mmCIF file of C-alpha atoms in Angstrom:
data_model
loop_
_atom_site.group_PDB
_atom_site.id
_atom_site.type_symbol
_atom_site.label_atom_id
_atom_site.label_comp_id
_atom_site.label_asym_id
_atom_site.label_seq_id
_atom_site.Cartn_x
_atom_site.Cartn_y
_atom_site.Cartn_z
ATOM 1 C CA UNK A 1 16.211 12.060 -2.304
ATOM 2 C CA UNK A 2 16.585 9.342 -4.916
ATOM 3 C CA UNK A 3 15.693 6.027 -3.311
ATOM 4 C CA UNK A 4 13.610 4.445 -0.595
ATOM 5 C CA UNK A 5 16.693 3.869 1.544
ATOM 6 C CA UNK A 6 18.037 7.426 1.728
ATOM 7 C CA UNK A 7 15.223 9.343 3.432
ATOM 8 C CA UNK A 8 16.368 10.588 6.821
ATOM 9 C CA UNK A 9 13.983 11.606 9.567
ATOM 10 C CA UNK A 10 14.667 15.346 9.115
ATOM 11 C CA UNK A 11 14.107 14.970 5.381
ATOM 12 C CA UNK A 12 10.801 13.220 6.008
ATOM 13 C CA UNK A 13 9.749 16.176 8.150
ATOM 14 C CA UNK A 14 10.686 18.621 5.390
ATOM 15 C CA UNK A 15 8.824 16.581 2.809
ATOM 16 C CA UNK A 16 5.712 16.442 5.012
ATOM 17 C CA UNK A 17 5.752 20.218 5.460
ATOM 18 C CA UNK A 18 6.037 20.661 1.680
ATOM 19 C CA UNK A 19 3.131 18.272 1.118
ATOM 20 C CA UNK A 20 1.029 20.293 3.560
ATOM 21 C CA UNK A 21 1.744 23.449 1.555
ATOM 22 C CA UNK A 22 0.705 21.706 -1.666
ATOM 23 C CA UNK A 23 -2.414 20.169 -0.106
ATOM 24 C CA UNK A 24 -3.561 23.536 1.238
ATOM 25 C CA UNK A 25 -2.999 25.190 -2.141
ATOM 26 C CA UNK A 26 -5.109 22.502 -3.795
ATOM 27 C CA UNK A 27 -7.686 23.031 -1.071
ATOM 28 C CA UNK A 28 -8.116 26.631 -2.176
ATOM 29 C CA UNK A 29 -9.228 25.358 -5.586
ATOM 30 C CA UNK A 30 -11.763 23.101 -3.915
ATOM 31 C CA UNK A 31 -13.038 25.931 -1.726
ATOM 32 C CA UNK A 32 -13.748 28.027 -4.826
ATOM 33 C CA UNK A 33 -15.926 25.268 -6.263
ATOM 34 C CA UNK A 34 -17.595 24.227 -3.002
ATOM 35 C CA UNK A 35 -21.293 25.131 -2.846
ATOM 36 C CA UNK A 36 -20.936 26.730 -6.281
ATOM 37 C CA UNK A 37 -21.556 25.359 -9.769
ATOM 38 C CA UNK A 38 -19.091 22.523 -10.301
ATOM 39 C CA UNK A 39 -19.292 20.557 -13.560
ATOM 40 C CA UNK A 40 -19.037 16.827 -12.954
ATOM 41 C CA UNK A 41 -19.638 13.468 -14.597
ATOM 42 C CA UNK A 42 -19.531 9.787 -13.718
ATOM 43 C CA UNK A 43 -16.392 7.786 -14.416
ATOM 44 C CA UNK A 44 -16.639 4.285 -15.918
ATOM 45 C CA UNK A 45 -16.673 2.774 -12.407
ATOM 46 C CA UNK A 46 -19.720 4.876 -11.482
ATOM 47 C CA UNK A 47 -17.935 7.275 -9.124
ATOM 48 C CA UNK A 48 -18.152 11.027 -9.718
ATOM 49 C CA UNK A 49 -15.336 13.182 -11.062
ATOM 50 C CA UNK A 50 -15.635 16.939 -11.032
ATOM 51 C CA UNK A 51 -13.844 19.953 -12.418
ATOM 52 C CA UNK A 52 -12.607 20.521 -8.864
ATOM 53 C CA UNK A 53 -10.970 17.049 -8.772
ATOM 54 C CA UNK A 54 -9.206 17.615 -12.075
ATOM 55 C CA UNK A 55 -8.006 21.153 -11.391
ATOM 56 C CA UNK A 56 -6.744 20.284 -7.902
ATOM 57 C CA UNK A 57 -4.959 17.183 -9.200
ATOM 58 C CA UNK A 58 -3.268 19.205 -11.950
ATOM 59 C CA UNK A 59 -1.936 21.620 -9.347
ATOM 60 C CA UNK A 60 -0.691 18.827 -7.071
ATOM 61 C CA UNK A 61 1.015 16.835 -9.822
ATOM 62 C CA UNK A 62 2.718 19.939 -11.205
ATOM 63 C CA UNK A 63 3.860 20.994 -7.723
ATOM 64 C CA UNK A 64 5.222 17.543 -6.911
ATOM 65 C CA UNK A 65 7.104 17.416 -10.206
ATOM 66 C CA UNK A 66 8.669 20.778 -9.410
ATOM 67 C CA UNK A 67 9.595 19.989 -5.801
ATOM 68 C CA UNK A 68 10.460 16.304 -6.181
ATOM 69 C CA UNK A 69 11.491 15.652 -9.794
ATOM 70 C CA UNK A 70 11.874 12.055 -10.841
ATOM 71 C CA UNK A 71 9.519 10.550 -8.256
ATOM 72 C CA UNK A 72 6.508 8.754 -9.733
ATOM 73 C CA UNK A 73 3.023 10.010 -8.920
ATOM 74 C CA UNK A 74 -0.064 7.787 -8.748
ATOM 75 C CA UNK A 75 -3.029 10.171 -8.709
ATOM 76 C CA UNK A 76 -6.682 9.187 -8.695
ATOM 77 C CA UNK A 77 -7.903 10.857 -11.869
ATOM 78 C CA UNK A 78 -4.881 9.818 -13.939
ATOM 79 C CA UNK A 79 -4.863 6.300 -12.512
ATOM 80 C CA UNK A 80 -8.076 5.546 -14.352
ATOM 81 C CA UNK A 81 -6.056 5.343 -17.576
ATOM 82 C CA UNK A 82 -2.503 4.761 -16.305
ATOM 83 C CA UNK A 83 -1.661 1.106 -15.634
ATOM 84 C CA UNK A 84 1.964 1.796 -14.684
ATOM 85 C CA UNK A 85 3.090 -0.131 -11.624
ATOM 86 C CA UNK A 86 4.579 2.324 -9.116
ATOM 87 C CA UNK A 87 8.272 2.313 -8.258
ATOM 88 C CA UNK A 88 9.666 1.673 -4.783
ATOM 89 C CA UNK A 89 9.377 5.407 -4.102
ATOM 90 C CA UNK A 90 6.200 7.139 -5.258
ATOM 91 C CA UNK A 91 3.479 9.577 -4.300
ATOM 92 C CA UNK A 92 -0.167 8.627 -3.828
ATOM 93 C CA UNK A 93 -2.573 11.522 -4.445
ATOM 94 C CA UNK A 94 -6.288 11.971 -3.945
ATOM 95 C CA UNK A 95 -7.025 15.572 -4.936
ATOM 96 C CA UNK A 96 -10.597 15.465 -3.607
ATOM 97 C CA UNK A 97 -11.604 12.680 -1.276
ATOM 98 C CA UNK A 98 -15.321 12.653 -0.598
ATOM 99 C CA UNK A 99 -16.446 14.012 -3.959
ATOM 100 C CA UNK A 100 -20.091 13.036 -3.415
ATOM 101 C CA UNK A 101 -20.222 14.881 -0.098
ATOM 102 C CA UNK A 102 -18.362 17.812 -1.666
ATOM 103 C CA UNK A 103 -20.921 18.067 -4.462
ATOM 104 C CA UNK A 104 -23.722 17.829 -1.886
ATOM 105 C CA UNK A 105 -22.287 20.876 -0.100
ATOM 106 C CA UNK A 106 -21.014 19.241 3.086
ATOM 107 C CA UNK A 107 -17.599 20.315 4.488
ATOM 108 C CA UNK A 108 -16.265 16.776 5.039
ATOM 109 C CA UNK A 109 -13.884 16.499 2.105
ATOM 110 C CA UNK A 110 -10.118 16.300 2.015
ATOM 111 C CA UNK A 111 -6.915 16.479 -0.015
ATOM 112 C CA UNK A 112 -4.639 13.469 0.558
ATOM 113 C CA UNK A 113 -0.954 13.267 -0.436
ATOM 114 C CA UNK A 114 1.487 10.592 0.752
ATOM 115 C CA UNK A 115 5.035 9.601 -0.124
ATOM 116 C CA UNK A 116 5.415 5.812 -0.123
ATOM 117 C CA UNK A 117 8.832 4.233 0.394
ATOM 118 C CA UNK A 118 8.809 0.554 -0.454
ATOM 119 C CA UNK A 119 5.317 -0.423 0.626
ATOM 120 C CA UNK A 120 4.644 2.054 3.435
ATOM 121 C CA UNK A 121 4.004 5.801 3.619
ATOM 122 C CA UNK A 122 6.825 7.801 5.213
ATOM 123 C CA UNK A 123 5.525 11.378 4.836
ATOM 124 C CA UNK A 124 2.008 12.665 4.308
ATOM 125 C CA UNK A 125 -0.408 15.568 4.437
ATOM 126 C CA UNK A 126 -4.174 15.576 4.809
ATOM 127 C CA UNK A 127 -5.991 18.891 4.383
ATOM 128 C CA UNK A 128 -9.637 19.491 5.250
ATOM 129 C CA UNK A 129 -10.329 22.805 3.469
ATOM 130 C CA UNK A 130 -13.991 22.892 4.466
ATOM 131 C CA UNK A 131 -13.013 22.814 8.140
ATOM 132 C CA UNK A 132 -9.852 24.897 7.890
ATOM 133 C CA UNK A 133 -7.664 22.106 9.292
ATOM 134 C CA UNK A 134 -4.551 20.362 7.991
ATOM 135 C CA UNK A 135 -2.461 17.509 9.364
ATOM 136 C CA UNK A 136 1.013 16.515 8.231
ATOM 137 C CA UNK A 137 3.484 13.903 9.395
ATOM 138 C CA UNK A 138 7.042 12.822 8.801
ATOM 139 C CA UNK A 139 8.186 11.060 11.950
ATOM 140 C CA UNK A 140 5.490 12.750 14.088
ATOM 141 C CA UNK A 141 2.067 14.219 13.380
ATOM 142 C CA UNK A 142 1.239 17.897 13.697
ATOM 143 C CA UNK A 143 -1.940 19.832 13.014
ATOM 144 C CA UNK A 144 -2.359 23.420 11.926
ATOM 145 C CA UNK A 145 -5.109 25.750 10.864
ATOM 146 C CA UNK A 146 -5.345 26.654 7.196
ATOM 147 C CA UNK A 147 -4.515 30.376 7.029
ATOM 148 C CA UNK A 148 -4.930 32.188 3.698
ATOM 149 C CA UNK A 149 -4.495 28.926 1.804
ATOM 150 C CA UNK A 150 -1.363 27.837 3.692
ATOM 151 C CA UNK A 151 -0.690 25.729 6.776
ATOM 152 C CA UNK A 152 -0.474 27.744 9.961
ATOM 153 C CA UNK A 153 1.852 26.944 12.841
ATOM 154 C CA UNK A 154 1.728 23.234 13.604
ATOM 155 C CA UNK A 155 1.167 21.726 17.031
ATOM 156 C CA UNK A 156 1.897 18.093 17.882
ATOM 157 C CA UNK A 157 -1.140 15.835 18.100
ATOM 158 C CA UNK A 158 -1.467 12.341 19.522
ATOM 159 C CA UNK A 159 -4.043 9.612 19.521
ATOM 160 C CA UNK A 160 -5.647 8.774 22.854
ATOM 161 C CA UNK A 161 -5.894 5.576 24.888
ATOM 162 C CA UNK A 162 -9.216 3.776 24.517
ATOM 163 C CA UNK A 163 -11.597 5.569 26.927
ATOM 164 C CA UNK A 164 -12.971 3.450 29.744
ATOM 165 C CA UNK A 165 -16.429 4.877 29.124
ATOM 166 C CA UNK A 166 -16.461 3.512 25.580
ATOM 167 C CA UNK A 167 -15.136 4.209 22.105
ATOM 168 C CA UNK A 168 -16.092 6.894 19.639
ATOM 169 C CA UNK A 169 -16.341 5.189 16.248
ATOM 170 C CA UNK A 170 -16.348 7.020 12.935
ATOM 171 C CA UNK A 171 -18.330 5.816 9.952
ATOM 172 C CA UNK A 172 -19.170 7.003 6.476
ATOM 173 C CA UNK A 173 -22.415 8.755 5.656
ATOM 174 C CA UNK A 174 -22.693 6.889 2.376
ATOM 175 C CA UNK A 175 -21.188 3.447 2.873
ATOM 176 C CA UNK A 176 -22.000 0.676 5.295
ATOM 177 C CA UNK A 177 -21.815 -3.101 5.283
ATOM 178 C CA UNK A 178 -22.677 -5.989 7.635
ATOM 179 C CA UNK A 179 -19.009 -6.917 8.140
ATOM 180 C CA UNK A 180 -18.146 -3.452 9.449
ATOM 181 C CA UNK A 181 -21.165 -3.494 11.737
ATOM 182 C CA UNK A 182 -20.136 -6.904 13.100
ATOM 183 C CA UNK A 183 -16.582 -5.684 13.842
ATOM 184 C CA UNK A 184 -17.877 -2.698 15.765
ATOM 185 C CA UNK A 185 -20.475 -4.769 17.627
ATOM 186 C CA UNK A 186 -17.650 -6.773 19.233
ATOM 187 C CA UNK A 187 -16.091 -3.615 20.732
ATOM 188 C CA UNK A 188 -17.300 -1.277 23.516
ATOM 189 C CA UNK A 189 -18.543 1.487 21.213
ATOM 190 C CA UNK A 190 -20.259 4.289 23.094
ATOM 191 C CA UNK A 191 -20.996 6.541 20.128
ATOM 192 C CA UNK A 192 -20.826 6.400 16.336
ATOM 193 C CA UNK A 193 -20.373 9.586 14.353
ATOM 194 C CA UNK A 194 -20.897 9.916 10.614
ATOM 195 C CA UNK A 195 -17.986 11.719 8.975
ATOM 196 C CA UNK A 196 -17.124 11.911 5.297
ATOM 197 C CA UNK A 197 -13.805 11.307 3.533
ATOM 198 C CA UNK A 198 -10.349 10.675 4.979
ATOM 199 C CA UNK A 199 -11.077 13.364 7.554
ATOM 200 C CA UNK A 200 -11.772 10.395 9.855
ATOM 201 C CA UNK A 201 -8.044 9.635 10.034
ATOM 202 C CA UNK A 202 -7.253 13.193 11.091
ATOM 203 C CA UNK A 203 -9.831 13.120 13.879
ATOM 204 C CA UNK A 204 -8.398 9.869 15.237
ATOM 205 C CA UNK A 205 -4.856 11.271 15.057
ATOM 206 C CA UNK A 206 -6.007 14.338 17.010
ATOM 207 C CA UNK A 207 -7.497 12.195 19.781
ATOM 208 C CA UNK A 208 -11.074 13.194 18.944
ATOM 209 C CA UNK A 209 -12.216 9.667 18.070
ATOM 210 C CA UNK A 210 -10.982 6.111 18.522
ATOM 211 C CA UNK A 211 -11.765 3.788 15.635
ATOM 212 C CA UNK A 212 -12.698 3.684 11.976
ATOM 213 C CA UNK A 213 -13.451 0.264 10.488
ATOM 214 C CA UNK A 214 -13.922 -0.166 6.759
ATOM 215 C CA UNK A 215 -14.667 -3.564 5.243
ATOM 216 C CA UNK A 216 -16.029 -2.196 1.974
ATOM 217 C CA UNK A 217 -13.678 -1.137 -0.842
ATOM 218 C CA UNK A 218 -11.289 1.785 -0.768
ATOM 219 C CA UNK A 219 -8.378 2.730 -2.975
ATOM 220 C CA UNK A 220 -4.752 3.241 -1.979
ATOM 221 C CA UNK A 221 -4.917 7.013 -2.522
ATOM 222 C CA UNK A 222 -7.921 7.150 -0.173
ATOM 223 C CA UNK A 223 -5.965 5.807 2.783
ATOM 224 C CA UNK A 224 -2.182 6.272 2.471
ATOM 225 C CA UNK A 225 -1.984 9.813 3.853
ATOM 226 C CA UNK A 226 -4.400 9.149 6.700
ATOM 227 C CA UNK A 227 -2.708 5.839 7.480
ATOM 228 C CA UNK A 228 0.621 7.571 8.054
ATOM 229 C CA UNK A 229 -0.887 10.468 9.980
ATOM 230 C CA UNK A 230 -2.605 8.073 12.413
ATOM 231 C CA UNK A 231 0.497 5.876 12.799
ATOM 232 C CA UNK A 232 2.836 8.839 13.385
ATOM 233 C CA UNK A 233 0.417 10.124 16.039
ATOM 234 C CA UNK A 234 0.680 6.870 18.012
ATOM 235 C CA UNK A 235 -2.136 4.825 16.511
ATOM 236 C CA UNK A 236 -2.167 2.176 13.810
ATOM 237 C CA UNK A 237 -4.038 1.091 10.702
ATOM 238 C CA UNK A 238 -4.319 -2.688 10.439
ATOM 239 C CA UNK A 239 -5.571 -5.289 8.002
ATOM 240 C CA UNK A 240 -6.786 -8.847 8.780
ATOM 241 C CA UNK A 241 -4.073 -10.570 10.785
ATOM 242 C CA UNK A 242 -2.959 -7.308 12.408
ATOM 243 C CA UNK A 243 -0.359 -6.160 9.868
ATOM 244 C CA UNK A 244 -0.216 -2.790 8.104
ATOM 245 C CA UNK A 245 -1.601 -1.899 4.696
ATOM 246 C CA UNK A 246 1.067 -2.402 2.043
ATOM 247 C CA UNK A 247 0.926 0.083 -0.825
ATOM 248 C CA UNK A 248 1.878 -0.332 -4.458
ATOM 249 C CA UNK A 249 1.286 -4.077 -4.298
ATOM 250 C CA UNK A 250 -1.847 -4.400 -6.413
ATOM 251 C CA UNK A 251 -0.691 -3.172 -9.825
ATOM 252 C CA UNK A 252 -3.263 -1.082 -11.702
ATOM 253 C CA UNK A 253 -6.023 -2.225 -9.319
ATOM 254 C CA UNK A 254 -4.843 -0.050 -6.380
ATOM 255 C CA UNK A 255 -7.677 -1.434 -4.258
ATOM 256 C CA UNK A 256 -7.370 -1.994 -0.510
ATOM 257 C CA UNK A 257 -8.893 -4.822 1.460
ATOM 258 C CA UNK A 258 -10.627 -4.443 4.853
ATOM 259 C CA UNK A 259 -8.826 -2.316 7.437
ATOM 260 C CA UNK A 260 -9.295 -0.529 10.740
ATOM 261 C CA UNK A 261 -7.742 2.740 11.921
ATOM 262 C CA UNK A 262 -7.194 2.668 15.682
ATOM 263 C CA UNK A 263 -6.168 5.399 18.046
ATOM 264 C CA UNK A 264 -5.120 2.820 20.627
ATOM 265 C CA UNK A 265 -3.111 -0.068 19.111
ATOM 266 C CA UNK A 266 -4.149 -2.243 22.084
ATOM 267 C CA UNK A 267 -7.542 -2.590 20.386
ATOM 268 C CA UNK A 268 -6.066 -4.462 17.398
ATOM 269 C CA UNK A 269 -6.209 -8.010 18.896
ATOM 270 C CA UNK A 270 -9.912 -7.543 19.591
ATOM 271 C CA UNK A 271 -10.795 -6.955 15.937
ATOM 272 C CA UNK A 272 -12.141 -9.643 13.636
ATOM 273 C CA UNK A 273 -11.742 -8.150 10.176
ATOM 274 C CA UNK A 274 -12.920 -10.338 7.269
ATOM 275 C CA UNK A 275 -10.032 -11.824 5.319
ATOM 276 C CA UNK A 276 -11.317 -11.419 1.760
ATOM 277 C CA UNK A 277 -10.838 -8.352 -0.382
ATOM 278 C CA UNK A 278 -14.131 -6.596 -1.198
ATOM 279 C CA UNK A 279 -15.819 -7.393 -4.474
ATOM 280 C CA UNK A 280 -18.443 -4.621 -4.559
ATOM 281 C CA UNK A 281 -18.203 -2.029 -7.346
ATOM 282 C CA UNK A 282 -15.435 0.565 -7.270
ATOM 283 C CA UNK A 283 -18.096 3.286 -7.246
ATOM 284 C CA UNK A 284 -18.305 2.588 -3.500
ATOM 285 C CA UNK A 285 -14.546 2.800 -2.999
ATOM 286 C CA UNK A 286 -14.289 5.996 -0.993
ATOM 287 C CA UNK A 287 -13.933 6.515 2.776
#
């Protein structure tokens, strides 16, 4: 695998399975630190970084280098000091998404790894160690239990059509904004659940929820894995105008604009996402 044009569907499936193995292994590091003493500090942007983030990222980067030599890796902790623009083929890594919730002792944290080809993810894994669940996707999305730090047998999962009774929307415990509230107010939302981290993408892919709107800031490593897992399960993740998120387009910024993850793509024309990229501090840039 040397370029963005040579990745076959079977190879994407093999890559996704390998990413799930790596994500689960990193998850074991996080589980050791969870609800235990975990040294941490604030980064220059005001967001927290912990020993768990750093140790898990070291494992992931080393594992990717061993399994996929020569492919660039853009990882959250290193990206703070690395201004290299990614190549056409690169990995996006968030070793611990939902660090604030993790440090507070809640189980809603995740490990996100995605392979981006050109501007779109083509293989991904999203592990939720605190819940013992892992999703991975090449051409299709599967979910497995985490068993002894490894992915168990996968079963296919699919998003669901928008329920006639109303939508289940997912929101963040720690971030909210008037634009997101306005988007949801225009849709038939029956229930809103507060869920931390990129776990929201996995729940939509599994047909357990319908929509996640985020108008505040996020970073590319926050969303790439979940984006692909939702899309490969039959849903979509859209930006203003209805197109997909394009990755590796923002240089060292790596910041996304507004987006919505939808289990039922038929909902996309009913959204009214704001067109401007968020300008609030990066300390809020987590799902």
